[in-house]
XYZ file of C-alpha atoms in Angstrom:
656
model
C 0.000 0.000 0.000
C 2.708 2.579 -0.873
C 0.150 4.955 -2.280
C -1.551 5.159 1.076
C 1.399 6.620 2.952
C 1.300 10.331 3.672
C 3.596 12.522 1.538
C 7.037 12.911 3.044
C 6.752 9.852 5.305
C 8.758 6.820 4.290
C 7.546 3.338 4.998
C 9.191 2.282 8.261
C 10.924 -1.040 8.656
C 8.469 -3.293 10.399
C 9.788 -4.772 13.650
C 9.528 -8.523 13.582
C 7.838 -8.922 16.937
C 5.958 -5.659 17.337
C 7.084 -2.641 19.250
C 7.730 1.089 19.148
C 9.694 2.711 16.341
C 10.762 6.368 16.514
C 9.625 8.313 13.447
C 10.746 11.951 13.629
C 8.961 13.433 16.618
C 6.387 10.644 16.638
C 6.234 7.029 17.720
C 5.007 4.211 15.516
C 3.514 1.213 17.274
C 3.415 -1.962 15.248
C 1.794 -5.284 15.984
C 3.281 -8.723 16.103
C 1.039 -9.677 13.152
C 2.599 -7.278 10.638
C 0.291 -4.274 10.841
C 1.355 -1.053 9.188
C -0.204 2.347 9.617
C -2.798 3.560 7.165
C -3.398 7.354 7.081
C -7.079 7.139 6.218
C -9.013 8.667 9.101
C -12.696 7.963 9.475
C -12.928 10.921 11.842
C -10.689 13.280 9.876
C -8.605 14.063 12.948
C -4.807 14.333 12.694
C -2.539 12.246 14.820
C -4.420 8.937 15.000
C -3.674 6.521 12.194
C -5.472 3.376 11.193
C -3.662 0.095 11.710
C -4.268 -2.209 8.773
C -2.811 -5.539 7.617
C 0.239 -4.850 5.444
C -0.380 -7.728 3.093
C -2.324 -10.980 2.888
C -0.906 -13.443 5.353
C -0.743 -17.188 5.284
C -1.412 -17.176 9.010
C -4.360 -19.374 9.897
C -7.109 -17.471 11.643
C -9.424 -19.063 14.143
C -12.832 -19.353 12.508
C -15.712 -17.841 14.437
C -19.396 -18.523 14.211
C -21.055 -17.541 10.932
C -17.695 -17.392 9.187
C -16.285 -14.518 11.216
C -12.475 -14.449 11.293
C -9.894 -13.170 13.740
C -8.997 -10.610 11.080
C -12.545 -9.221 11.109
C -12.413 -8.949 14.906
C -9.220 -6.920 14.605
C -10.891 -4.758 11.980
C -13.827 -4.023 14.303
C -11.360 -3.085 17.021
C -9.550 -0.710 14.678
C -12.840 0.991 13.782
C -13.700 1.347 17.476
C -10.302 2.891 18.177
C -10.636 5.396 15.351
C -14.156 6.393 16.342
C -13.093 6.968 19.959
C -9.579 8.367 20.182
C -8.409 11.837 19.212
C -4.789 12.933 19.596
C -5.150 13.954 23.246
C -6.919 10.690 24.086
C -4.285 8.664 22.250
C -1.516 10.290 24.258
C -3.304 9.594 27.523
C -3.938 5.982 26.580
C -0.339 5.519 25.416
C 1.009 7.078 28.613
C -0.994 4.712 30.781
C -0.656 1.417 28.929
C 2.529 1.380 26.893
C 5.264 1.548 29.490
C 7.935 4.166 30.156
C 9.774 5.966 27.349
C 12.333 8.461 28.627
C 14.392 10.785 26.480
C 17.249 8.325 26.015
C 15.074 5.416 24.971
C 13.056 7.645 22.661
C 16.086 9.049 20.865
C 18.443 6.105 20.743
C 16.443 2.906 20.850
C 14.888 2.029 17.498
C 12.441 -0.410 19.023
C 10.916 -1.069 22.404
C 9.287 -4.430 22.995
C 5.871 -4.074 24.524
C 4.252 -6.164 27.243
C 2.535 -9.276 25.914
C -1.065 -8.374 25.194
C -0.227 -4.826 24.123
C 1.704 -6.057 21.077
C -1.603 -6.692 19.385
C -2.385 -3.158 18.285
C -0.930 -0.193 16.430
C -1.127 3.489 17.220
C 0.408 6.666 15.877
C 0.978 9.500 18.326
C 2.312 12.875 17.238
C 4.237 15.175 19.520
C 7.332 15.368 21.659
C 7.922 11.945 23.135
C 10.073 13.328 25.926
C 7.220 15.545 27.115
C 4.212 13.347 26.423
C 5.270 9.818 27.266
C 6.076 10.009 30.942
C 4.330 6.846 32.042
C 3.648 4.424 34.820
C 5.456 1.176 35.617
C 5.405 -0.946 32.428
C 5.376 -4.138 34.482
C 2.130 -3.274 36.268
C -0.942 -5.291 35.384
C -3.786 -3.082 34.178
C -6.996 -4.724 35.329
C -10.739 -4.151 35.113
C -12.984 -5.925 37.605
C -16.116 -6.969 35.710
C -19.413 -8.085 37.236
C -21.877 -9.686 34.832
C -25.343 -9.628 36.367
C -27.821 -12.422 35.646
C -25.755 -14.008 32.839
C -28.319 -16.810 32.604
C -30.732 -14.269 31.061
C -28.264 -13.174 28.353
C -28.723 -14.846 24.978
C -25.823 -16.517 23.193
C -25.461 -13.837 20.527
C -25.095 -11.077 23.113
C -22.763 -13.145 25.292
C -20.608 -13.809 22.245
C -20.458 -10.057 21.598
C -19.514 -9.367 25.220
C -16.714 -11.935 24.955
C -15.472 -10.279 21.790
C -15.350 -6.883 23.527
C -13.499 -8.308 26.541
C -10.993 -9.871 24.140
C -10.510 -6.494 22.489
C -9.870 -4.884 25.870
C -7.215 -7.534 26.439
C -5.619 -6.697 23.095
C -5.573 -3.038 24.141
C -3.755 -3.866 27.373
C -6.613 -4.147 29.883
C -7.157 -7.573 31.454
C -10.548 -8.357 32.946
C -11.289 -10.270 36.136
C -14.866 -11.440 35.767
C -17.356 -12.272 38.511
C -20.501 -14.069 37.368
C -23.469 -12.783 39.387
C -26.294 -15.253 38.883
C -28.039 -13.978 42.007
C -27.236 -14.197 45.704
C -29.294 -17.395 46.092
C -28.138 -19.103 42.927
C -26.429 -22.480 43.008
C -22.737 -22.898 42.382
C -23.620 -25.262 39.569
C -25.399 -22.433 37.736
C -22.479 -20.056 38.312
C -20.033 -22.673 37.031
C -22.195 -23.313 33.974
C -22.332 -19.609 33.101
C -18.601 -19.128 33.717
C -17.764 -21.964 31.341
C -20.241 -20.580 28.808
C -18.440 -17.228 28.791
C -15.052 -18.974 28.684
C -16.181 -20.850 25.569
C -17.002 -17.601 23.767
C -13.790 -15.926 24.966
C -11.677 -18.812 23.700
C -13.538 -18.753 20.393
C -12.749 -15.056 20.049
C -9.192 -15.248 21.412
C -7.841 -18.799 21.852
C -6.604 -19.816 25.307
C -7.363 -16.357 26.712
C -9.645 -17.315 29.623
C -9.479 -19.539 32.693
C -12.368 -20.457 34.972
C -11.379 -20.115 38.639
C -13.385 -22.264 41.057
C -13.854 -21.919 44.809
C -11.893 -18.778 45.577
C -11.752 -18.378 49.351
C -13.815 -15.621 50.939
C -13.475 -15.085 54.690
C -15.354 -12.617 56.845
C -13.906 -9.345 58.102
C -15.383 -6.675 60.353
C -17.321 -4.062 58.410
C -15.100 -1.206 57.285
C -15.791 2.364 58.271
C -16.185 3.588 54.696
C -18.157 0.774 53.121
C -21.906 0.253 52.959
C -21.381 -3.182 51.394
C -20.639 -6.267 53.539
C -16.906 -6.865 53.450
C -14.624 -9.853 53.220
C -11.217 -10.875 52.018
C -10.327 -12.987 49.020
C -7.263 -15.124 48.474
C -6.187 -13.709 45.123
C -3.132 -15.940 44.632
C -4.656 -18.072 41.880
C -6.307 -15.084 40.237
C -3.000 -13.224 40.196
C -1.261 -16.196 38.566
C -3.868 -16.256 35.823
C -3.433 -12.520 35.244
C 0.356 -12.807 35.187
C -0.044 -15.381 32.423
C -1.939 -12.756 30.405
C -5.263 -14.570 30.732
C -8.737 -13.525 31.847
C -9.877 -15.219 35.082
C -13.597 -15.952 35.366
C -14.660 -16.502 38.966
C -17.495 -19.001 39.034
C -17.720 -19.748 42.728
C -16.606 -18.393 46.065
C -16.043 -20.684 49.032
C -16.606 -19.456 52.553
C -16.217 -20.971 56.004
C -19.912 -21.872 55.756
C -19.168 -23.950 52.637
C -22.818 -24.330 51.660
C -24.145 -25.067 48.198
C -25.624 -21.581 48.080
C -23.833 -18.396 49.071
C -26.807 -16.726 50.732
C -24.662 -14.614 53.064
C -22.007 -13.637 50.536
C -23.552 -11.094 48.205
C -22.072 -10.667 44.735
C -21.406 -7.043 45.670
C -19.315 -8.018 48.707
C -17.342 -10.466 46.565
C -16.511 -7.788 43.990
C -15.464 -5.303 46.701
C -13.268 -7.918 48.399
C -11.758 -8.976 45.077
C -10.878 -5.388 44.200
C -9.270 -4.864 47.576
C -7.197 -8.042 47.249
C -5.976 -7.294 43.727
C -5.126 -3.675 44.485
C -2.983 -4.650 47.479
C -5.423 -3.060 49.952
C -6.089 -6.337 51.760
C -6.597 -6.252 55.545
C -6.027 -10.007 55.650
C -2.366 -9.457 54.756
C -1.637 -6.653 57.214
C 2.033 -6.740 58.205
C 2.931 -9.015 55.282
C 5.088 -7.790 52.417
C 2.594 -7.276 49.576
C 2.792 -8.932 46.225
C 3.177 -6.620 43.269
C -0.361 -5.204 43.092
C -2.384 -4.881 39.951
C -3.467 -1.444 38.837
C -7.259 -1.531 38.986
C -8.185 0.914 36.246
C -11.928 0.444 36.295
C -14.928 -1.502 37.468
C -17.389 -2.633 34.804
C -20.938 -3.699 35.658
C -22.882 -5.407 32.878
C -26.506 -5.467 33.991
C -29.504 -6.155 31.722
C -31.152 -3.191 33.487
C -28.531 -0.910 31.908
C -27.150 2.366 33.219
C -28.380 4.362 36.224
C -31.657 6.089 35.190
C -32.176 9.845 35.365
C -35.089 10.910 37.559
C -36.027 13.859 35.333
C -35.692 12.078 31.970
C -37.659 8.805 31.925
C -35.994 6.154 29.815
C -32.607 7.899 29.682
C -29.675 6.788 31.870
C -27.133 9.124 33.432
C -24.093 9.534 31.209
C -21.780 10.565 34.041
C -22.165 10.454 37.816
C -19.994 12.664 40.018
C -20.288 10.748 43.304
C -19.060 13.642 45.432
C -21.941 15.742 44.181
C -24.729 13.397 43.084
C -24.653 10.131 45.048
C -27.182 11.008 47.758
C -29.586 12.601 45.284
C -29.534 9.617 42.926
C -29.985 7.046 45.698
C -32.926 9.046 47.058
C -34.455 9.222 43.576
C -34.046 5.470 43.052
C -35.758 4.738 46.351
C -38.763 6.746 45.171
C -38.990 5.289 41.667
C -40.198 1.776 42.406
C -43.515 2.416 40.680
C -41.996 3.719 37.443
C -42.355 1.086 34.748
C -39.628 2.626 32.584
C -37.022 1.329 35.046
C -37.926 -2.289 34.439
C -35.390 -4.465 32.734
C -35.851 -7.855 31.106
C -37.493 -10.435 33.372
C -37.630 -8.111 36.351
C -40.177 -6.000 38.174
C -39.749 -2.225 38.604
C -39.001 -2.823 42.284
C -36.244 -5.338 41.494
C -34.748 -3.104 38.825
C -34.616 -0.067 41.100
C -32.950 -2.172 43.788
C -30.466 -3.481 41.221
C -29.536 0.062 40.179
C -29.096 1.112 43.811
C -26.948 -1.933 44.641
C -24.768 -1.293 41.598
C -24.204 2.330 42.588
C -23.533 1.466 46.248
C -21.009 -1.191 45.233
C -19.275 1.156 42.817
C -19.048 3.859 45.494
C -17.429 1.393 47.901
C -14.915 0.220 45.309
C -13.935 3.695 44.137
C -13.370 4.745 47.744
C -10.443 2.292 47.997
C -8.980 2.994 44.552
C -6.973 6.007 43.324
C -9.051 9.077 42.383
C -8.473 8.474 38.658
C -10.245 5.094 38.755
C -13.714 4.877 37.258
C -16.681 2.560 36.924
C -18.869 1.855 33.927
C -22.425 0.557 34.301
C -24.147 -0.581 31.133
C -26.116 -3.410 29.576
C -24.567 -6.551 28.062
C -26.274 -5.632 24.791
C -24.469 -2.288 24.633
C -21.189 -3.900 25.720
C -21.516 -6.183 22.702
C -21.884 -3.219 20.319
C -19.799 -2.886 17.191
C -19.496 0.477 15.449
C -22.514 1.333 13.306
C -24.097 4.608 12.163
C -26.852 6.051 14.348
C -29.507 8.471 13.126
C -29.985 11.056 15.843
C -32.124 13.703 14.149
C -34.245 13.547 10.963
C -33.222 16.972 9.659
C -31.190 20.053 10.681
C -33.062 22.595 12.753
C -33.821 26.076 11.432
C -31.052 27.492 13.633
C -28.565 24.939 12.363
C -29.378 25.867 8.781
C -29.125 29.602 9.494
C -26.039 29.425 11.710
C -24.215 26.757 9.774
C -20.888 27.753 11.295
C -21.955 26.174 14.574
C -24.002 23.264 13.227
C -23.426 19.818 14.647
C -23.209 16.531 12.820
C -26.437 14.679 13.432
C -25.348 11.184 12.474
C -23.092 9.761 15.141
C -21.543 6.327 15.387
C -22.853 3.999 18.036
C -19.657 3.365 19.958
C -18.828 0.482 22.225
C -18.755 2.146 25.671
C -16.112 -0.218 27.074
C -13.634 0.443 24.257
C -14.441 4.157 24.216
C -13.931 4.542 27.960
C -10.623 2.666 27.903
C -9.247 4.954 25.202
C -10.692 8.268 26.392
C -11.645 7.942 30.081
C -14.888 9.717 29.141
C -18.524 8.764 28.638
C -19.615 8.170 25.047
C -21.937 11.179 25.269
C -21.019 14.331 27.177
C -23.110 14.587 30.340
C -23.873 18.266 29.688
C -25.350 17.569 26.260
C -29.119 18.196 26.430
C -31.173 15.009 26.486
C -33.074 16.134 23.384
C -29.808 16.047 21.438
C -29.603 12.316 22.143
C -33.110 11.491 20.945
C -33.281 8.786 18.313
C -35.705 8.074 15.509
C -37.968 5.055 15.602
C -38.986 3.350 12.322
C -41.834 5.867 11.891
C -39.462 8.836 12.192
C -40.631 9.881 15.657
C -38.094 10.887 18.294
C -37.694 8.450 21.181
C -35.470 8.565 24.273
C -32.058 7.016 23.764
C -31.857 4.291 26.410
C -28.663 2.846 24.924
C -26.399 4.927 27.146
C -23.742 3.711 29.560
C -23.203 5.394 32.927
C -19.623 6.390 33.757
C -19.081 6.847 37.498
C -16.160 8.588 39.196
C -15.407 9.647 42.727
C -15.285 13.077 41.147
C -15.087 16.368 42.958
C -17.254 18.492 45.222
C -19.110 21.443 43.753
C -19.430 24.651 45.757
C -22.248 26.989 44.752
C -22.174 30.488 46.212
C -25.278 32.520 45.474
C -26.196 35.993 46.630
C -29.857 35.103 47.203
C -29.060 31.891 49.034
C -31.738 30.167 46.944
C -31.679 27.760 44.048
C -32.923 28.249 41.360
C -31.491 31.726 41.586
C -33.813 34.719 41.383
C -32.951 38.414 41.006
C -32.376 40.124 44.365
C -34.530 42.995 45.489
C -32.893 46.364 44.763
C -30.799 47.597 47.663
C -30.113 44.160 49.127
C -26.455 43.216 49.420
C -25.248 40.617 46.949
C -22.259 38.306 46.894
C -18.996 40.002 45.939
C -15.852 38.356 44.638
C -13.917 39.998 47.471
C -16.056 38.257 50.117
C -14.319 35.800 52.416
C -16.260 32.889 50.894
C -14.419 33.416 47.588
C -10.700 32.688 47.234
C -10.083 35.555 44.813
C -6.406 34.791 44.001
C -7.279 31.210 43.055
C -10.300 32.358 41.083
C -8.168 34.853 39.135
C -5.552 32.147 38.475
C -8.291 29.836 37.187
C -9.581 32.484 34.775
C -6.139 33.503 33.511
C -4.968 29.906 33.087
C -8.119 28.945 31.200
C -8.176 31.957 28.863
C -4.405 32.350 28.541
C -4.743 36.094 29.225
C -4.106 38.473 32.114
C -7.223 39.772 33.808
C -7.439 43.449 34.759
C -8.668 42.518 38.224
C -9.526 46.006 39.506
C -11.456 46.880 36.366
C -13.263 43.548 36.430
C -14.280 43.893 40.067
C -15.664 47.378 39.401
C -17.714 46.031 36.500
C -19.296 43.089 38.318
C -19.716 44.662 41.783
C -23.360 44.465 42.891
C -24.215 42.290 39.879
C -23.039 38.861 41.030
C -25.792 36.255 40.882
C -23.457 33.530 42.086
C -20.217 31.631 41.652
C -19.821 27.915 40.896
C -16.548 26.255 41.930
C -15.638 22.683 40.941
C -13.129 20.909 43.163
C -10.148 22.975 44.274
C -10.787 25.788 41.794
C -10.248 23.381 38.891
C -13.238 24.814 37.085
C -15.793 27.494 37.701
C -18.342 29.985 36.466
C -19.170 33.558 37.437
C -22.780 34.520 36.767
C -24.311 37.967 36.958
C -27.656 39.729 36.814
C -27.377 42.277 34.000
C -29.756 45.074 33.022
C -30.637 46.134 29.478
C -29.302 49.574 28.609
C -31.369 52.392 30.086
C -33.126 50.360 32.795
C -32.549 51.029 36.486
C -32.295 48.159 38.952
C -35.765 49.037 40.258
C -37.286 49.012 36.758
C -35.547 45.773 35.779
C -36.713 44.068 38.972
C -40.340 45.188 38.714
C -40.609 44.360 35.010
C -38.801 41.021 35.324
C -36.147 42.075 32.823
C -32.981 41.207 34.725
C -30.853 39.115 32.356
C -29.181 35.958 33.752
C -25.696 36.171 32.226
C -22.720 33.796 32.196
C -19.839 36.235 32.559
C -16.904 33.807 32.916
C -16.682 30.062 32.303
C -13.238 28.622 33.023
C -11.462 25.267 33.372
C -7.781 24.844 34.190
C -5.837 23.863 31.088
C -4.606 20.748 32.885
C -8.233 19.632 33.362
C -9.563 20.534 29.929
C -10.669 17.556 27.884
C -10.584 15.187 30.864
C -12.333 14.556 34.134
C -15.634 16.078 33.004
C -14.910 19.363 34.819
C -16.578 21.525 32.166
C -19.631 19.258 32.164
C -19.882 19.384 35.963
C -19.803 23.198 36.024
C -22.196 23.584 33.095
C -24.710 21.118 34.549
C -24.652 22.896 37.903
C -25.387 26.159 36.096
C -28.301 24.989 33.942
C -29.818 22.420 36.312
C -29.366 23.960 39.767
C -28.841 27.698 39.333
C -30.521 28.852 36.126
C -32.880 26.045 35.007
C -35.176 28.610 33.362
C -32.350 29.806 31.120
C -29.105 31.764 30.907
C -27.329 33.632 28.110
C -23.689 34.287 27.247
C -21.479 35.430 24.413
C -18.350 34.103 22.739
C -16.054 35.396 20.027
C -17.158 34.119 16.631
C -13.811 32.413 16.010
C -13.711 30.654 19.383
C -13.089 26.914 18.803
C -15.313 26.187 21.816
C -18.366 27.512 19.945
C -19.324 24.065 18.666
C -19.465 22.870 22.287
C -21.556 25.917 23.215
C -23.888 25.461 20.263
C -24.700 21.876 21.194
C -25.758 23.033 24.669
C -27.619 26.232 23.793
C -31.035 24.597 23.549
C -32.733 27.994 23.448
C -30.930 29.506 20.492
C -27.880 31.093 18.920
C -27.382 34.398 17.156
C -24.458 36.097 15.468
C -24.332 39.730 16.565
C -23.991 41.704 13.348
C -21.270 44.345 13.323
C -19.405 42.695 16.203
C -17.006 39.799 16.728
C -19.473 38.085 19.049
C -21.927 35.215 18.873
C -24.703 34.945 21.455
C -26.040 31.739 23.029
C -28.934 31.038 25.384
C -30.561 28.034 27.044
C -33.975 29.611 27.706
C -36.471 27.403 25.841
C -39.262 28.604 23.605
C -38.096 32.165 22.873
C -38.943 33.710 19.523
C -36.037 35.522 17.787
C -37.784 38.906 18.072
C -39.058 38.454 21.626
C -38.301 41.015 24.342
C -36.122 38.489 26.170
C -33.911 37.885 23.139
C -33.635 41.628 22.503
C -32.573 42.113 26.147
C -30.027 39.282 25.826
C -28.578 40.917 22.726
C -28.402 44.327 24.384
C -26.434 42.895 27.329
C -24.089 40.893 25.101
C -23.355 43.947 22.967
C -22.709 46.381 25.824
C -20.603 44.205 28.176
C -17.003 45.447 28.133
C -14.024 43.045 28.280
C -11.761 43.303 31.335
C -8.441 41.985 30.048
C -5.107 43.744 30.314
C -3.580 45.188 27.167
């Protein structure tokens, strides 16, 4: 395929056994099966290249059901990678999974052998290797703890797809430890049957890749202070040996001192928590004993036919992202009150059982994430979605009037349906941004009508606290009565130096602090702070030109205005900080609507456009575009005219 190489790039010599080859300022990863890089990008993004077979091979492929070959499995994986990873994501994935490359090895070593399972893929990463590839211990095992709920209800086709996805995770460097949850009162015979069923499909997808582990020992421990799930300890010696051999252990049964045929007292949730603790080296049973080299538990994956955690205010639509620090109590309370809602029911379960299943999943995930590093995450989704291969998805039947008129901000309305497990491994993000309005995710049924998109996985992280400071002390925020004191940025509740640093770091410009404080004094509606000033928003109550505070208050014409929206550069594109701040603004503070402006050439405008469910307008004769989330406003309404007046008259407060 010489014609497929980019101009100016020579075909590299292919390492015989796979590895890393330095190519200018980039690194070429090749597979042990002779993959070269193909510069055709399905996404059109620079920096991520398609790995494709260099030439027909005489290598015998393991035949799958219905004639599927190992080569076609690799091809599906390549498509998933391309649909998920941009350059930033690729760097993050490479940094985590591909071992350490320091300056000397990058400049002088033509090839670096990769750990076993990682040799099975190719990746092209642009940039300075010395700066971007500072990584973790290459010898560490990267592990996902997977709980498959009610596997006996999953049909063979779906289970085969799940096995294929787990094999692809293994090829990408993430080994799974699988716990089969057939129910707390299920027999060990049923668990063993389902474990061997999954092992059959895993071996068909990736020969000799799985091992069924029987009768792992679980012993009781006193309840921990942080856990709401019953606790225990697991002897992980056998499991660790299986992982060290590069295989996927499937735990079919857990023995306990009671040694009964049913494990009535050992809940599947307690087993998963204990297993995570044992594998991560956080095992109270081995206190005072030199630990074995622990695995790095990257994530917890829950495959439940009930799917992701449902949203209380959007029936039929699961949460895309859960920030435990902020949302756990609210979601658990909502689940406890949703038993009568039929939309929560999953296959072969009552609404009551499904709600309880969602709550147990979230409680277990909270317990596990509390003992793992802050970067760890959990993914809760259905087996059907975990078995997904990339396919086009029609999201909207036609562009809206605004999208046609303001084509510069229009979004693509046909998105690929991505496998959430592969996507999360490569990006550490949910498939759909959590701040994207639910209506944007609506799908078309065969008649063309919009229906809720229930095929959404829930990504869960320990996350960060959100501090909301509002002058009225009420949420949703309302304009204060004239003469009443409002929050000021110089108040003790606000750490002004850190807030200024956040703004300047995010915008890359110096703020004229004195001028800015004069402008927003007595206008502050509130301030939203995510974490330790990692992200934030400053919101004000503005008045249209010519109106006094008294007139604006009496006529209801105070304009809710987003004055500053900032995320530290180090947190942009990761961690969901922008989504957390935006959701707090539009859900808690200004649910009735808020407006803001942005320079017309701002690359963030596409992100803004997707979230401005009210409308968008280019302000003629200026460099600004205006956005608002207030629903149902006509373009010539008084509210829109007031929004435009505020956006036109607001003066920047930057130095220089």
